[in-house]
Structures are given as structure tokens and as C-alpha cells.
XYZ file of C-alpha atoms in Angstrom:
734
model
C 0.042 -0.042 0.042
C 2.586 2.462 0.605
C 4.615 0.918 -2.287
C 1.782 2.424 -4.361
C 0.808 5.402 -2.458
C 5.106 6.576 -2.908
C 4.546 5.855 -6.729
C 1.324 7.749 -6.853
C 3.045 11.035 -5.275
C 6.563 10.836 -7.561
C 3.689 10.486 -10.714
C 2.067 13.057 -9.794
C 4.056 15.284 -8.021
C 7.035 15.476 -11.002
C 4.809 15.000 -13.870
C 3.250 18.261 -12.736
C 6.306 19.571 -12.450
C 7.064 18.630 -16.278
C 4.112 20.156 -17.676
C 4.102 23.184 -15.640
C 2.819 26.638 -17.372
C 3.771 24.884 -20.716
C 2.153 27.699 -23.043
C 3.169 30.219 -21.432
C 6.815 28.615 -21.416
C 6.331 28.680 -25.816
C 5.659 31.949 -25.218
C 8.082 33.131 -23.473
C 11.301 30.994 -25.679
C 9.920 32.419 -28.717
C 9.351 35.610 -27.663
C 13.375 36.038 -26.060
C 14.397 34.359 -29.313
C 12.131 36.491 -32.151
C 14.305 39.201 -29.719
C 17.826 38.325 -30.224
C 17.504 37.430 -33.415
C 15.333 40.749 -34.270
C 18.777 42.382 -32.440
C 21.145 40.683 -34.751
C 19.534 41.404 -38.010
C 19.274 44.917 -36.168
C 22.745 45.537 -36.135
C 23.252 43.362 -39.706
C 24.990 40.358 -38.814
C 22.561 38.582 -40.734
C 22.235 40.752 -43.958
C 25.162 38.632 -45.612
C 23.130 35.262 -45.674
C 20.169 37.156 -46.475
C 21.440 38.401 -49.400
C 22.940 35.295 -49.980
C 19.505 33.368 -49.962
C 18.215 36.399 -52.305
C 20.703 35.285 -54.628
C 19.992 31.463 -54.900
C 16.504 32.538 -54.647
C 17.115 34.304 -58.392
C 19.640 31.205 -59.289
C 16.559 28.867 -58.725
C 13.732 30.381 -60.327
C 12.304 29.225 -63.489
C 14.176 30.583 -66.789
C 12.149 33.151 -68.618
C 10.420 34.350 -72.075
C 13.012 35.711 -74.603
C 13.752 39.371 -74.067
C 12.828 40.188 -78.359
C 13.046 43.957 -77.178
C 16.114 44.350 -76.434
C 19.300 43.153 -79.168
C 22.546 43.457 -77.918
C 25.430 44.993 -80.300
C 28.807 44.177 -78.322
C 32.025 45.251 -78.877
C 34.607 42.256 -78.054
C 37.487 41.800 -78.077
C 38.099 40.526 -82.202
C 36.262 44.025 -82.549
C 38.953 45.926 -80.629
C 41.891 43.881 -82.866
C 40.029 44.346 -85.833
C 39.436 48.758 -84.845
C 43.027 48.392 -83.769
C 42.961 51.013 -80.438
C 40.692 51.886 -77.532
C 39.090 54.380 -77.601
C 37.067 53.388 -80.851
C 37.671 56.133 -83.376
C 34.302 58.935 -83.988
C 34.046 57.614 -87.233
C 33.912 53.705 -86.664
C 31.003 54.902 -83.845
C 29.552 57.028 -86.541
C 29.458 54.591 -89.348
C 27.891 51.622 -86.646
C 25.350 54.177 -85.267
C 24.555 54.587 -89.482
C 23.884 51.352 -89.789
C 22.135 50.547 -86.756
C 20.136 53.412 -87.490
C 18.668 52.005 -90.760
C 16.891 48.793 -89.593
C 14.703 51.546 -87.365
C 15.155 50.624 -84.091
C 12.629 52.208 -81.691
C 16.006 53.121 -79.404
C 19.444 53.182 -79.396
C 21.531 53.043 -76.238
C 25.114 53.487 -76.794
C 26.923 52.323 -73.315
C 30.296 53.734 -73.947
C 31.913 57.157 -72.535
C 31.837 59.448 -75.394
C 33.282 62.733 -73.944
C 36.117 63.370 -75.862
C 37.478 63.477 -79.304
C 38.533 60.516 -80.706
C 40.199 61.438 -84.805
C 39.280 60.490 -87.301
C 35.253 61.306 -87.696
C 34.391 63.805 -84.794
C 32.498 66.014 -87.382
C 30.218 62.692 -88.693
C 30.227 61.484 -84.863
C 28.292 65.202 -84.398
C 26.268 64.970 -87.578
C 24.958 61.240 -86.508
C 24.634 62.312 -83.190
C 21.771 65.737 -84.336
C 20.107 62.825 -86.544
C 19.039 60.471 -84.649
C 17.020 61.702 -81.850
C 16.525 58.052 -80.351
C 19.654 57.768 -79.250
C 21.110 57.895 -75.631
C 24.499 58.437 -74.731
C 25.936 57.792 -71.001
C 27.404 60.227 -68.075
C 28.704 59.637 -65.022
C 27.078 61.449 -62.086
C 29.429 62.574 -58.603
C 28.019 61.023 -55.376
C 28.789 60.588 -51.685
C 30.979 57.615 -52.961
C 32.736 58.682 -55.804
C 33.078 62.854 -55.394
C 35.540 63.558 -57.806
C 34.566 61.159 -60.310
C 32.539 62.366 -63.275
C 32.318 61.510 -66.466
C 30.702 63.702 -69.168
C 28.340 63.315 -71.340
C 29.043 62.813 -75.116
C 30.036 65.589 -77.045
C 26.997 66.918 -79.275
C 24.166 64.891 -77.752
C 21.894 67.129 -75.701
C 20.856 66.539 -71.909
C 17.830 64.628 -72.773
C 19.576 62.373 -75.217
C 22.011 61.636 -71.605
C 21.127 59.108 -68.812
C 23.766 58.426 -65.752
C 25.091 54.766 -65.499
C 26.210 55.301 -62.134
C 26.266 51.562 -60.389
C 24.808 50.822 -57.029
C 26.958 48.388 -54.829
C 26.251 46.127 -52.141
C 28.658 45.089 -49.724
C 29.897 41.965 -51.018
C 30.195 44.154 -54.645
C 27.059 43.227 -56.206
C 24.333 44.738 -58.050
C 21.273 44.636 -56.336
C 19.272 47.680 -56.760
C 19.116 50.365 -60.003
C 18.785 54.161 -59.761
C 15.874 55.988 -61.289
C 16.645 59.363 -60.452
C 19.255 61.700 -58.999
C 19.472 64.821 -58.035
C 23.011 66.578 -58.638
C 22.738 70.538 -57.610
C 18.690 70.562 -57.293
C 18.172 69.223 -60.708
C 16.727 65.633 -61.716
C 19.307 63.306 -64.080
C 17.563 60.284 -65.222
C 19.180 57.227 -65.203
C 20.299 55.493 -68.464
C 17.785 52.483 -68.372
C 14.906 54.840 -67.167
C 15.284 56.548 -70.870
C 15.582 54.167 -73.134
C 12.906 52.314 -71.336
C 10.594 55.707 -72.030
C 11.579 55.147 -75.561
C 10.696 52.235 -76.249
C 7.277 52.425 -73.917
C 6.996 56.120 -75.102
C 5.472 54.067 -78.929
C 2.995 51.874 -76.453
C 1.633 55.249 -75.432
C 2.704 54.967 -72.175
C 4.191 57.482 -70.438
C 5.902 58.587 -66.467
C 3.466 59.977 -63.921
C 2.537 59.906 -60.413
C 1.574 57.134 -58.702
C -2.092 57.117 -56.869
C -0.990 55.700 -54.254
C 1.214 58.114 -53.317
C 2.049 60.976 -55.704
C 5.810 60.269 -54.569
C 6.160 57.370 -56.636
C 6.880 56.566 -60.371
C 4.203 54.451 -62.422
C 5.045 53.993 -66.101
C 2.280 51.269 -67.345
C 0.915 48.745 -64.980
C 3.846 48.989 -62.912
C 4.402 51.690 -59.775
C 7.969 51.649 -58.483
C 7.888 51.841 -54.659
C 11.057 53.889 -53.429
C 14.229 51.890 -51.857
C 14.318 52.238 -48.263
C 17.783 51.896 -46.080
C 16.559 49.284 -44.293
C 13.929 47.329 -46.504
C 14.367 43.888 -47.188
C 17.216 41.883 -45.661
C 19.221 44.877 -45.993
C 20.469 47.126 -42.868
C 21.399 50.898 -42.924
C 21.925 50.901 -47.030
C 23.063 54.001 -48.960
C 19.292 55.015 -49.938
C 20.419 58.018 -52.048
C 18.354 58.960 -55.212
C 15.627 57.389 -56.388
C 16.088 53.202 -56.400
C 14.129 50.039 -56.552
C 15.050 46.698 -55.483
C 16.119 45.149 -59.390
C 14.121 42.205 -59.573
C 16.186 40.795 -62.803
C 14.911 39.245 -65.262
C 15.454 35.355 -66.803
C 15.508 35.576 -70.033
C 17.173 32.772 -72.064
C 17.348 32.320 -75.015
C 19.600 30.276 -77.726
C 22.239 31.417 -80.360
C 23.335 29.336 -83.714
C 25.970 28.132 -82.271
C 24.211 26.527 -79.542
C 24.853 28.787 -76.276
C 22.740 30.294 -74.189
C 21.883 33.784 -73.673
C 20.122 36.232 -71.863
C 19.344 38.510 -73.954
C 20.190 38.536 -77.992
C 23.636 39.651 -78.906
C 25.422 40.505 -83.002
C 28.601 41.693 -82.693
C 30.065 44.586 -83.870
C 31.583 44.030 -86.651
C 29.009 42.190 -88.441
C 26.678 45.319 -88.237
C 29.092 47.214 -89.851
C 29.457 44.306 -92.186
C 25.592 44.245 -92.986
C 25.695 40.977 -91.621
C 22.676 41.586 -88.860
C 19.151 40.478 -90.050
C 17.317 43.041 -89.932
C 14.316 41.669 -87.629
C 17.124 41.792 -84.462
C 17.181 45.385 -84.709
C 13.427 46.907 -86.042
C 11.351 47.568 -83.519
C 13.688 47.090 -80.565
C 15.850 48.778 -77.841
C 19.779 48.304 -79.379
C 22.175 48.820 -76.856
C 26.024 48.975 -77.436
C 29.194 48.506 -75.026
C 31.925 46.193 -74.482
C 32.074 42.770 -73.551
C 36.131 42.721 -73.821
C 37.794 41.396 -71.312
C 40.699 43.119 -71.725
C 38.536 46.457 -70.963
C 37.305 45.142 -67.614
C 33.317 46.646 -68.041
C 32.178 43.379 -65.666
C 29.547 43.389 -62.396
C 28.427 41.011 -60.336
C 24.754 40.228 -59.882
C 22.617 37.731 -58.278
C 22.668 35.226 -61.465
C 26.515 35.533 -60.725
C 26.254 33.696 -57.374
C 27.157 29.821 -57.587
C 26.912 26.604 -54.255
C 30.189 25.464 -55.979
C 33.141 27.576 -57.505
C 33.358 31.379 -57.940
C 31.325 33.789 -59.364
C 30.552 35.022 -63.234
C 30.325 38.218 -63.629
C 28.112 39.567 -66.623
C 29.428 42.653 -68.638
C 27.782 45.805 -67.809
C 25.723 46.307 -70.843
C 24.136 43.547 -69.859
C 23.275 44.825 -66.568
C 22.597 48.133 -68.230
C 19.948 44.883 -70.428
C 18.259 43.991 -67.162
C 17.683 46.945 -65.765
C 15.436 48.199 -68.739
C 13.719 44.747 -69.313
C 12.374 44.932 -66.297
C 11.709 48.381 -66.442
C 9.574 47.174 -69.827
C 7.985 43.871 -68.625
C 6.687 45.864 -65.602
C 4.742 48.486 -67.584
C 3.837 46.669 -70.111
C 2.780 43.352 -68.427
C 2.985 44.212 -64.970
C 5.741 41.329 -64.305
C 5.962 41.785 -60.238
C 8.507 43.967 -59.314
C 10.619 43.219 -55.873
C 8.681 44.492 -53.025
C 9.049 43.804 -48.733
C 6.833 44.129 -45.781
C 6.338 46.851 -43.419
C 8.660 46.182 -40.395
C 5.762 45.099 -38.334
C 5.174 42.351 -40.606
C 8.376 41.464 -41.367
C 8.699 41.148 -37.623
C 5.765 39.702 -36.700
C 7.013 36.577 -39.234
C 9.537 36.079 -37.901
C 8.153 35.992 -34.583
C 5.437 33.286 -35.854
C 8.402 30.983 -37.106
C 10.133 31.342 -33.616
C 6.409 29.958 -31.995
C 6.510 27.849 -34.713
C 9.997 26.579 -32.959
C 8.943 26.448 -29.511
C 5.568 24.424 -30.775
C 6.573 21.937 -32.571
C 9.522 20.624 -30.102
C 7.425 21.112 -27.257
C 5.089 19.141 -28.492
C 6.337 15.960 -30.480
C 8.122 13.885 -27.812
C 9.183 11.690 -30.516
C 12.909 12.109 -31.492
C 12.741 11.176 -35.137
C 9.377 12.663 -35.214
C 10.971 16.039 -34.277
C 13.503 16.338 -35.898
C 11.784 15.597 -39.125
C 8.871 17.695 -37.787
C 12.208 20.869 -37.730
C 13.378 19.264 -41.065
C 9.862 20.225 -42.612
C 9.549 23.060 -40.972
C 12.136 24.506 -43.035
C 11.272 23.190 -46.061
C 7.985 24.841 -45.938
C 9.228 27.842 -44.628
C 12.297 28.360 -47.547
C 9.337 27.354 -50.092
C 6.751 29.891 -48.587
C 10.042 32.546 -48.884
C 10.871 31.187 -52.620
C 6.882 31.424 -53.845
C 6.385 34.660 -52.643
C 9.849 35.605 -54.049
C 8.170 34.357 -57.828
C 5.073 36.933 -56.904
C 7.830 39.335 -56.615
C 7.565 39.470 -52.463
C 11.228 39.177 -50.707
C 10.533 37.542 -47.666
C 12.995 37.347 -44.747
C 14.060 33.850 -45.172
C 17.393 33.623 -43.172
C 16.041 35.074 -39.630
C 12.843 32.653 -39.335
C 15.987 30.107 -40.135
C 17.554 31.048 -37.254
C 14.274 32.533 -34.899
C 12.882 28.525 -35.765
C 16.278 26.635 -35.196
C 17.660 28.541 -32.305
C 13.724 28.042 -30.566
C 13.820 24.557 -31.549
C 17.080 24.545 -29.960
C 16.059 25.930 -26.471
C 13.246 23.727 -26.228
C 15.138 20.355 -27.228
C 17.893 21.188 -24.527
C 14.835 21.756 -21.955
C 13.019 18.799 -22.464
C 16.496 16.460 -22.340
C 17.161 18.550 -19.403
C 13.555 17.946 -17.843
C 13.824 14.416 -18.352
C 17.204 14.071 -17.189
C 15.712 15.600 -13.734
C 12.711 13.800 -13.992
C 14.421 10.672 -14.419
C 16.939 11.179 -11.556
C 14.238 12.114 -9.618
C 11.828 9.363 -10.167
C 14.930 6.975 -9.155
C 15.508 9.541 -5.960
C 11.529 9.809 -4.570
C 10.438 6.014 -5.221
C 13.445 5.285 -2.823
C 12.619 7.675 0.568
C 9.346 9.724 -0.216
C 7.690 7.492 2.947
C 10.764 7.451 4.595
C 11.068 11.357 4.944
C 10.146 13.031 8.169
C 8.533 16.148 7.073
C 4.047 15.226 5.985
C 3.868 15.844 2.855
C 0.644 17.060 1.094
C -1.155 17.587 -2.356
C -4.531 19.084 -2.678
C -7.347 19.739 -5.665
C -8.841 22.811 -6.640
C -11.225 21.360 -4.692
C -8.897 21.889 -1.790
C -9.297 18.383 -0.599
C -6.917 16.099 -0.342
C -5.753 14.053 -3.135
C -2.419 11.822 -2.008
C -0.846 12.019 1.515
C 2.503 10.608 2.770
C 2.767 8.309 5.877
C 4.493 11.471 7.805
C 1.713 13.754 7.696
C -0.529 10.636 8.170
C 1.123 9.640 11.841
C 1.551 13.467 12.098
C -2.012 14.610 12.369
C -3.149 11.270 13.893
C -5.810 9.796 11.548
C -5.391 7.134 8.490
C -4.778 7.870 5.009
C -7.853 6.045 3.845
C -10.203 8.800 6.627
C -8.353 11.525 4.911
C -8.053 11.008 1.084
C -11.587 13.245 -0.403
C -11.438 15.501 2.641
C -10.221 19.184 3.897
C -9.543 20.871 6.900
C -12.433 21.978 8.002
C -13.558 18.106 8.244
C -10.220 17.275 10.911
C -9.389 20.579 12.312
C -10.944 23.412 14.150
C -12.203 26.104 12.123
C -10.301 28.876 12.686
C -7.590 27.134 12.232
C -8.971 25.385 8.912
C -9.720 29.485 8.033
C -5.868 29.997 8.080
C -5.458 26.761 5.685
C -7.554 27.645 3.404
C -6.433 31.265 3.329
C -3.295 30.142 2.344
C -4.186 27.329 -0.243
C -6.275 30.346 -1.579
C -3.416 33.088 -2.047
C -1.330 29.971 -4.058
C -3.934 29.365 -6.348
C -4.307 32.587 -6.774
C -0.679 34.045 -7.429
C 0.381 30.850 -9.173
C 3.341 31.559 -6.927
C 5.031 29.631 -3.861
C 4.126 30.691 -0.232
C 5.637 29.541 2.870
C 4.232 30.209 6.282
C 4.319 29.937 10.124
C 0.705 28.430 11.455
C -0.545 26.306 14.287
C -2.154 22.790 14.067
C -4.645 20.532 16.066
C -3.600 16.841 16.179
C -6.603 14.450 16.758
C -5.063 14.244 20.163
C -4.866 17.809 20.618
C -2.329 18.860 20.744
C -1.160 21.656 19.229
C 2.375 22.334 17.183
C 3.501 24.977 15.664
C 4.279 24.772 12.196
C 6.285 26.206 8.802
C 3.811 24.759 5.804
C 5.631 26.310 2.182
C 2.671 25.155 -0.605
C 3.692 25.470 -4.084
C 1.265 25.152 -7.534
C 1.793 22.464 -9.891
C 0.237 21.857 -13.393
C -0.591 19.046 -15.452
C -1.009 18.589 -18.752
C -4.800 19.315 -18.909
C -4.705 22.220 -17.437
C -5.613 21.191 -13.671
C -3.833 22.437 -10.836
C -2.263 21.063 -7.925
C -1.592 22.929 -4.528
C 1.584 20.191 -2.961
C 2.588 21.346 0.838
C 5.799 20.603 3.071
C 5.317 20.892 6.907
C 8.098 21.462 9.524
C 7.240 20.806 12.856
C 8.828 23.866 14.373
C 7.781 24.188 17.944
C 11.148 23.288 19.777
C 12.449 26.178 17.080
C 9.984 28.580 18.498
C 11.097 28.225 22.055
C 14.661 28.655 21.496
C 14.630 31.492 19.103
C 14.155 34.121 21.590
C 17.764 32.873 22.748
C 19.320 32.522 19.608
C 17.642 36.326 18.725
C 19.478 37.852 21.131
C 22.501 36.565 20.893
C 22.180 37.072 16.597
C 21.534 40.801 17.804
C 25.193 40.925 19.462
C 27.176 39.479 17.200
C 25.530 41.407 14.139
C 26.838 44.781 16.272
C 29.837 43.204 16.513
C 30.611 42.458 12.856
C 29.255 45.674 11.669
C 31.757 47.491 13.613
C 34.410 45.603 12.303
C 32.658 46.009 8.652
C 33.060 49.309 9.192
C 36.923 49.046 10.337
C 37.587 47.188 7.168
C 35.796 49.842 4.558
C 37.827 52.028 6.065
C 41.382 51.234 5.802
C 40.447 49.583 2.411
C 39.163 53.557 1.177
C 42.585 54.938 3.292
C 44.889 51.877 1.253
C 43.308 53.548 -2.190
C 42.222 56.822 -2.292
C 44.307 60.415 -1.311
C 42.624 61.772 1.951
C 43.301 64.744 1.356
C 41.668 65.245 -2.457
C 39.126 62.012 -2.510
C 41.173 60.918 -5.798
C 43.047 57.569 -5.767
C 46.326 57.004 -4.859
C 49.719 56.050 -6.268
C 48.648 51.830 -5.793
C 45.142 51.978 -6.744
C 46.912 54.590 -10.203
C 49.384 51.676 -10.799
C 46.714 48.731 -10.540
C 44.029 50.070 -13.444
C 46.307 51.231 -15.768
C 47.764 47.524 -15.475
C 44.475 46.017 -15.730
C 43.011 49.065 -18.605
C 46.298 47.860 -20.746
C 45.059 44.099 -20.435
C 41.519 44.603 -21.364
C 43.004 47.028 -24.539
C 45.248 44.711 -25.258
C 43.093 42.150 -25.143
C 40.467 43.976 -27.062
C 42.484 45.871 -29.641
C 41.862 49.313 -28.175
C 43.452 52.399 -27.636
C 44.399 53.480 -24.139
C 46.039 57.093 -22.876
C 47.499 58.170 -19.815
C 47.939 61.775 -19.111
C 50.333 63.331 -17.191
C 49.583 66.174 -14.558
C 51.489 68.971 -13.753
C 50.234 72.261 -11.824
C 52.640 75.244 -13.307
C 53.335 78.000 -10.419
C 51.581 75.945 -7.382
C 54.642 75.793 -4.831
C 54.992 79.910 -5.095
C 50.906 79.867 -4.448
C 51.718 77.423 -0.957
C 54.956 79.931 -0.514
C 52.751 82.696 -0.431
C 49.166 82.380 0.733
C 49.897 79.143 2.818
C 49.619 75.293 3.050
C 46.390 75.797 3.810
C 45.358 77.929 0.996
C 47.624 75.205 -0.896
C 45.141 72.179 -0.385
C 42.198 74.179 -1.080
C 43.292 74.580 -4.529
C 44.460 70.887 -5.011
C 40.798 69.832 -3.125
C 39.064 72.568 -6.338
C 41.200 71.404 -9.269
C 40.703 67.752 -8.021
C 36.961 68.201 -8.473
C 37.764 70.338 -11.809
C 39.901 66.480 -13.396
C 36.488 64.622 -11.754
C 34.141 66.463 -13.885
C 36.242 67.058 -17.609
C 36.654 62.688 -17.754
C 33.825 60.281 -18.099
C 32.875 57.498 -16.289
C 35.084 55.567 -17.359
C 38.256 56.945 -17.631
C 40.281 57.297 -13.927
C 42.187 60.343 -12.518
C 44.691 60.009 -9.423
C 46.530 62.242 -7.074
C 50.808 60.503 -7.406
C 51.119 62.946 -4.567
C 51.867 67.203 -4.484
C 50.410 69.111 -7.525
C 51.151 65.293 -9.473
C 48.069 63.414 -10.987
C 47.603 60.944 -13.672
C 44.724 60.248 -15.900
C 43.529 57.038 -17.422
C 41.674 57.621 -20.464
C 40.304 53.836 -21.668
C 38.789 52.869 -24.786
C 39.730 55.786 -27.200
C 38.602 55.830 -30.950
C 41.793 57.995 -31.828
C 44.826 59.976 -30.170
C 42.447 63.201 -31.314
C 40.377 62.430 -28.301
C 43.005 62.451 -25.389
C 44.119 65.947 -27.091
C 40.574 67.068 -26.677
C 40.248 65.384 -22.846
C 43.855 67.745 -22.447
C 42.415 71.142 -23.806
C 38.724 70.556 -21.530
C 41.462 69.768 -18.657
C 43.320 72.760 -19.640
C 40.336 75.017 -19.920
C 38.553 73.934 -17.071
C 41.823 74.380 -14.445
C 42.859 77.823 -15.198
C 39.798 79.589 -14.778
C 39.685 81.969 -11.181
C 39.808 79.816 -8.373
C 38.173 81.974 -5.367
C 40.138 81.013 -1.934
C 39.425 83.609 0.750
C 38.053 86.200 -1.428
C 41.001 85.841 -3.584
C 40.855 84.911 -7.237
C 43.595 82.382 -7.562
C 44.882 81.666 -11.450
C 46.794 78.469 -12.312
C 47.942 76.142 -15.404
C 48.678 73.114 -15.757
C 51.417 71.439 -18.519
C 50.267 67.902 -19.454
C 52.197 65.401 -20.818
C 49.988 61.944 -23.056
C 51.612 58.908 -24.027
C 49.289 56.206 -26.157
C 48.768 52.380 -26.021
C 50.309 51.086 -28.307
C 51.543 53.597 -30.419
C 54.345 54.591 -27.191
C 54.589 51.383 -25.616
C 53.036 48.325 -24.248
C 53.997 48.698 -20.244
C 52.915 50.598 -18.032
C 56.212 51.240 -16.607
C 57.175 52.726 -19.897
C 53.806 54.790 -20.483
C 54.552 56.426 -17.126
C 57.513 57.704 -18.116
C 57.022 58.553 -21.133
C 53.893 60.788 -20.218
C 56.357 62.042 -17.585
C 58.407 63.488 -19.854
C 56.185 65.113 -22.528
C 55.008 67.100 -19.192
C 57.993 67.997 -18.988
C 58.411 69.386 -22.435
C 55.386 71.000 -22.306
C 56.008 72.926 -19.311
C 59.428 73.650 -21.089
C 58.122 75.666 -24.264
C 55.872 77.558 -22.353
C 53.240 75.484 -19.587
C 49.814 75.626 -19.703
C 49.597 73.167 -23.143
C 49.630 69.642 -23.360
C 52.480 67.438 -25.313
C 52.003 63.716 -26.503
C 54.550 61.137 -26.383
């Protein structure tokens, strides 16, 4: 009977602990993990991974229909060999443009810098420019990153026929964004791609306008181009200057007659000049002219350049412009999705949801194999969801979601493993000792009925177990005692917090005991609440408390006096008794520790050696008492001139030292020295007199001057003496 009771009690009490507040634990875990992941995301630690994941989505997306609106006239190595020079002479460019214009393209984009004359043929080229209003040239605008780099537009083209081709690079030197507009000196400039797209769309009766949803956004046909913000998608603090958009790179596929695959149709410059190009490859199209010759190094990296294995393969700059133009035209004519992002709140909620799913999935699937399978399936579903959303033009943060899901799963898994280990250990122990414990233990349900009792409790109360089960305190104790028990039980049920109280207890023989009862609340998997109480008989202890209390009071007074003396001695050992600043001993210890920390964290550290100018004269003329008051004032000004992380000490006499921790550069030490000099030189009122005094400061910097404290001090001291020789009231670096 007792053995069965013990097993039942173990199963109930510790089984309840395992399932205690499961729903709250899942929510707290999910919220904590989500906050940590969002913090990592907000400081940019996940940006590179998120951009890499975006690149893989681009690579995995299916191929699209061939782009029949754009043809690229490439200038390759063979063309350069045939022409024999670079830049290509103006006469060759003029002939190329004339040959192309015969076939009546909608627009021609010359993606080659022609800001200088390249004779022969400059006049012929200028005449061609004037005869081709559908020709667009390029220029390079100065911006924040290349303030001094500007390439003027081709000579002879008016400003309406020029677009800039500035390219935005991410931290990994890849291009994932494009510029539509750029303001320079209050003048609006349009990009090369936008200029050509507008020329093409003009024939379709599509012109730019303000979007109805937001007048600040550009609308072309069916497309509204949402302006890029610094923290859109996986970016954190990106450069959002100009009118930028996230580029949803098209993926057209075209197979040439030689069997090679290209993103856009290409013809060579020499074939155009030799009239070997079919009319349908030029007529009514956008013709882009640019270099693909490796020797000219006009290549960029885009998402399609990435690969899981091997090195990234760059694409020519002219092909990048083709991608930009194709996106603009496809979006305007066909409504092809542009790349959009969720608002910050929705993204944060998405990350929290996956964090919560990670906690719930791991907690509620107890089987290890099923748990692992569910995690893998969830990862697949999350990635697939983000990929499908990407195909429809939505960039959903997949890396933070994966991190939050996985972190929650790991957290809960470790928690479950710990609980199972604790359950196993407790179970093995309690099966052997629960009924030999001298303290009485009881368990009650929400109706305040006893449901489990150990033998110690039955002996203590004086009634058998079978008589007490499913009864309450009111059935066996005096009403005033039962009222106290009920009140304490209700407090635990309401607050769901453990409580320990001292109470009176009358057993079956009428004997009254002083008891200490610790109550705690537990919940099973179904949500049923149970109250567990552990009783200790403290009757004898109470009788001795008064005696012990008197003894303790006497000991406490003695200990307080010793503690005050110890604190006073410690203060005197490390502080200057006059100014209250730390002394030479404390300074030496702090400098040693600070150097160690600076070396570990790879930071700069400054040491300032300060000596007052003319202090001896103050002592000699006004007396030592005045000198002491002056030193105390100077000490206060030094403390007010420094950060809380810095340390100022008095070495003795009129010598002070300062430790400047974690300074970003030596200029900070100079600014602090200037601040100190300005503070010290202010008049000091002593007994109605205004005393002026200055200081000379020597500065040494770790690790530039030395890496040990003794040498740093010597060099700062020497620099201070040099400051005195150079006129005082100044600072000098070692």
C-alpha cells in the first residue's frame, strides 16, 4: 500500500512539474529568441546571409520567355583587334550608328563613354548625333562614394539624350538595386535604363506619371516603382540616396545559332558594319551598344553570378543595363512583378511566428525522430514559402526566420532534455525515500481536498490515510485553523507563486504545534492545478528563537563595527586623504588592468601626466592650507572633465594622472587635455581672492608609445616636462 502510494505521489508531483505552464514557456521562449534574432538583424549581422539567400532564389527561379525587345551590339576582343585602338575612333562609332539606324530601331543606347574627341571622324559623329533623336548616351555623375569622379556626356548630344549609368554596389560588391533618378545641384537626372525604357514605351502611348497610391512614386503603365528604403528586406542601413528600386532581375533564355545560351540576343559590331545582321534583330527594338571584351574590364556581379560551388561569374556592364531596361518595360507593359518588401511590423511578426512555431513544434512532439523530421519539414516549408513569395515579387526575410525557428527548437530541446533527466533522477530517488521523509507532505486539488498524503503526514495529524483522502481541513481541524489553511491555499492558487507561512496545527490528540508550511502550485498536461504542501514542525525551534535572537543581535553589532573598520582601511589604502581621488597604488593597479583589457579588445588607451604650473609659489605665498583647498578644487574639476569610465588619480604634491580607456583615436586624448586645461585655468576663489593657475600635460598612447605601464608613465612624464619647457599651460604627446 505504501509503495503504491509513493509511486502515485512521484508520478503526480514531478509529472506536474514537467508540464508546468507549458503555453507560457513556449511564448516566452519564442519572444526571447525573436528579440535576439531581430537584434542581430538590426545590427546587420544577418545581412550577408540574407542577400546570399536572395541570390539563390534568383538562381533557382525558372527561365522566362526570350526578351525580343532588346538586342545587344557587343564590342568584343575581335572588334578591338579589327579596329586596332581603344577608344574606338569616332568614325567607326558614326558608321555603326548609321548602319543601325537604317533598320529603324525604337531606341539606341550607347553604353560607352564618349566625352572626348577620338579622331578621325568627330564631325561625322556629331552629325549622326543630331540626326538620331532616339539615341541615348551615358554620363557618370559624382555621388557620395565617387565625389571627384565625373564623366561628361558625349560631345554633341543634348541633355535629353543623356542618362547616367551609375551602379549601386552592395557590401559584397554585387548589384541588386538600380537607380531611376538622381538629384545633383537641384537638377534631376534620369538613368540610362529609364531613358531608353521611356523611348520604347512612348510608342506604346505610355508616359511617366505620379502613382495614385503615393504621388512620390513613379508609375509607368501597369507598374508602380516603390522607392527603396535603407532597411528594406535584408538590408540594414543601406545607402538609399536617389530614387532607387530593388531590381527583380529578369531571367530570359535565348539560344544562339551556335548552341550557346544567352540572356539577351547579341550581335557583334563587325557583323553590323558588314551588314550581316538580320533586319528583325534591330527593327522596332532597343539596341544597346557596349563592351564585352575582357581587356576593358567592364564587368559586374549580380545575383545570377552566384553559385553554390565555384567562383562567381560576372556579367558585362551592357548586359546589366539590359536587365534594368527589360525589368522596366516588362513591368510597365505586362505587369511583371517588381520586388517588394513587407512593412517592418509584418516582418517582425513573421519572425516571431516562426520562433513560436519552433518552440511549439519541438515541445509538443516528444518523439525524437518525429521531432527532427518536423523541424526539417518546417525548414522546407519556410524556405518554399519564401521562394514562392519571391516568384510573385515579395522578398520575405528567410534567414532571420530560419534562425528564430532553429534557435527556439534548440532552446526547447535542451529544456526538454534537462527536464527528462531531472525527472528520471527525481523518480529514481523518490521511489526509495518518499515514505521515509520525516516532513509531512500533502497534495490538494482545486476543491481543497486531499488527494495524496505520505505516511509522515498521516502520523503527524493522527488519522489514517483512507480517512483523510478526498476530505478537507474543515473536516478535521478547528475552524480558526482551517480558515487560515484555506486562506493560504487560495493565495497560492490565485498568485500561482510559492508561499511559506507559519501556522498553528492541532492533531487528533488535541496537541497544538507550531508548523511552517511551504505551498507551491503545479499543473498537469490537461491544465489541472494541484497544490503541494511540505510541513515542518517548528515548535521546539520557536522556544529557542528568543535566546538565539539575543545572541544574534550581539554578534551583529560586533560584525557591523568590524565591517566599518575594514571598509575605512580599504578606502585609506586606495585613496588620497586630501582630495578623495584614487592614489598612486590604485592608479598603478588600474593602469595594469586597463592595459590588459586594451590589449585583449584591441583598443587605444591614453595616459595623461598632469603637473600644476606655479603651485609651489601658491604654497609659499598663501600658505599650505590655501594650497590644499586649491588642490581639492583642482581634483573636482579634473573629475568633472572626464567620463565615468576614466580614472583620475593624485600621485602626490601637485601631480595628477588620468587613464583614458577605449579611445577611438589620439585626437580624443588631445580634446580631453584641452578640456582639462580650460577647466583648471579658470579662477579659483579662496578667502575672497581669485587665484589663477595652469597645468602642463604629457600624453602617452598605448600601443603607439609603449605596451607596458612603466614606460607609458615615463613617456607621459617626459612629455609633461617638455610642455613646461615650451611655455606651460599646454599639452604635449610623447
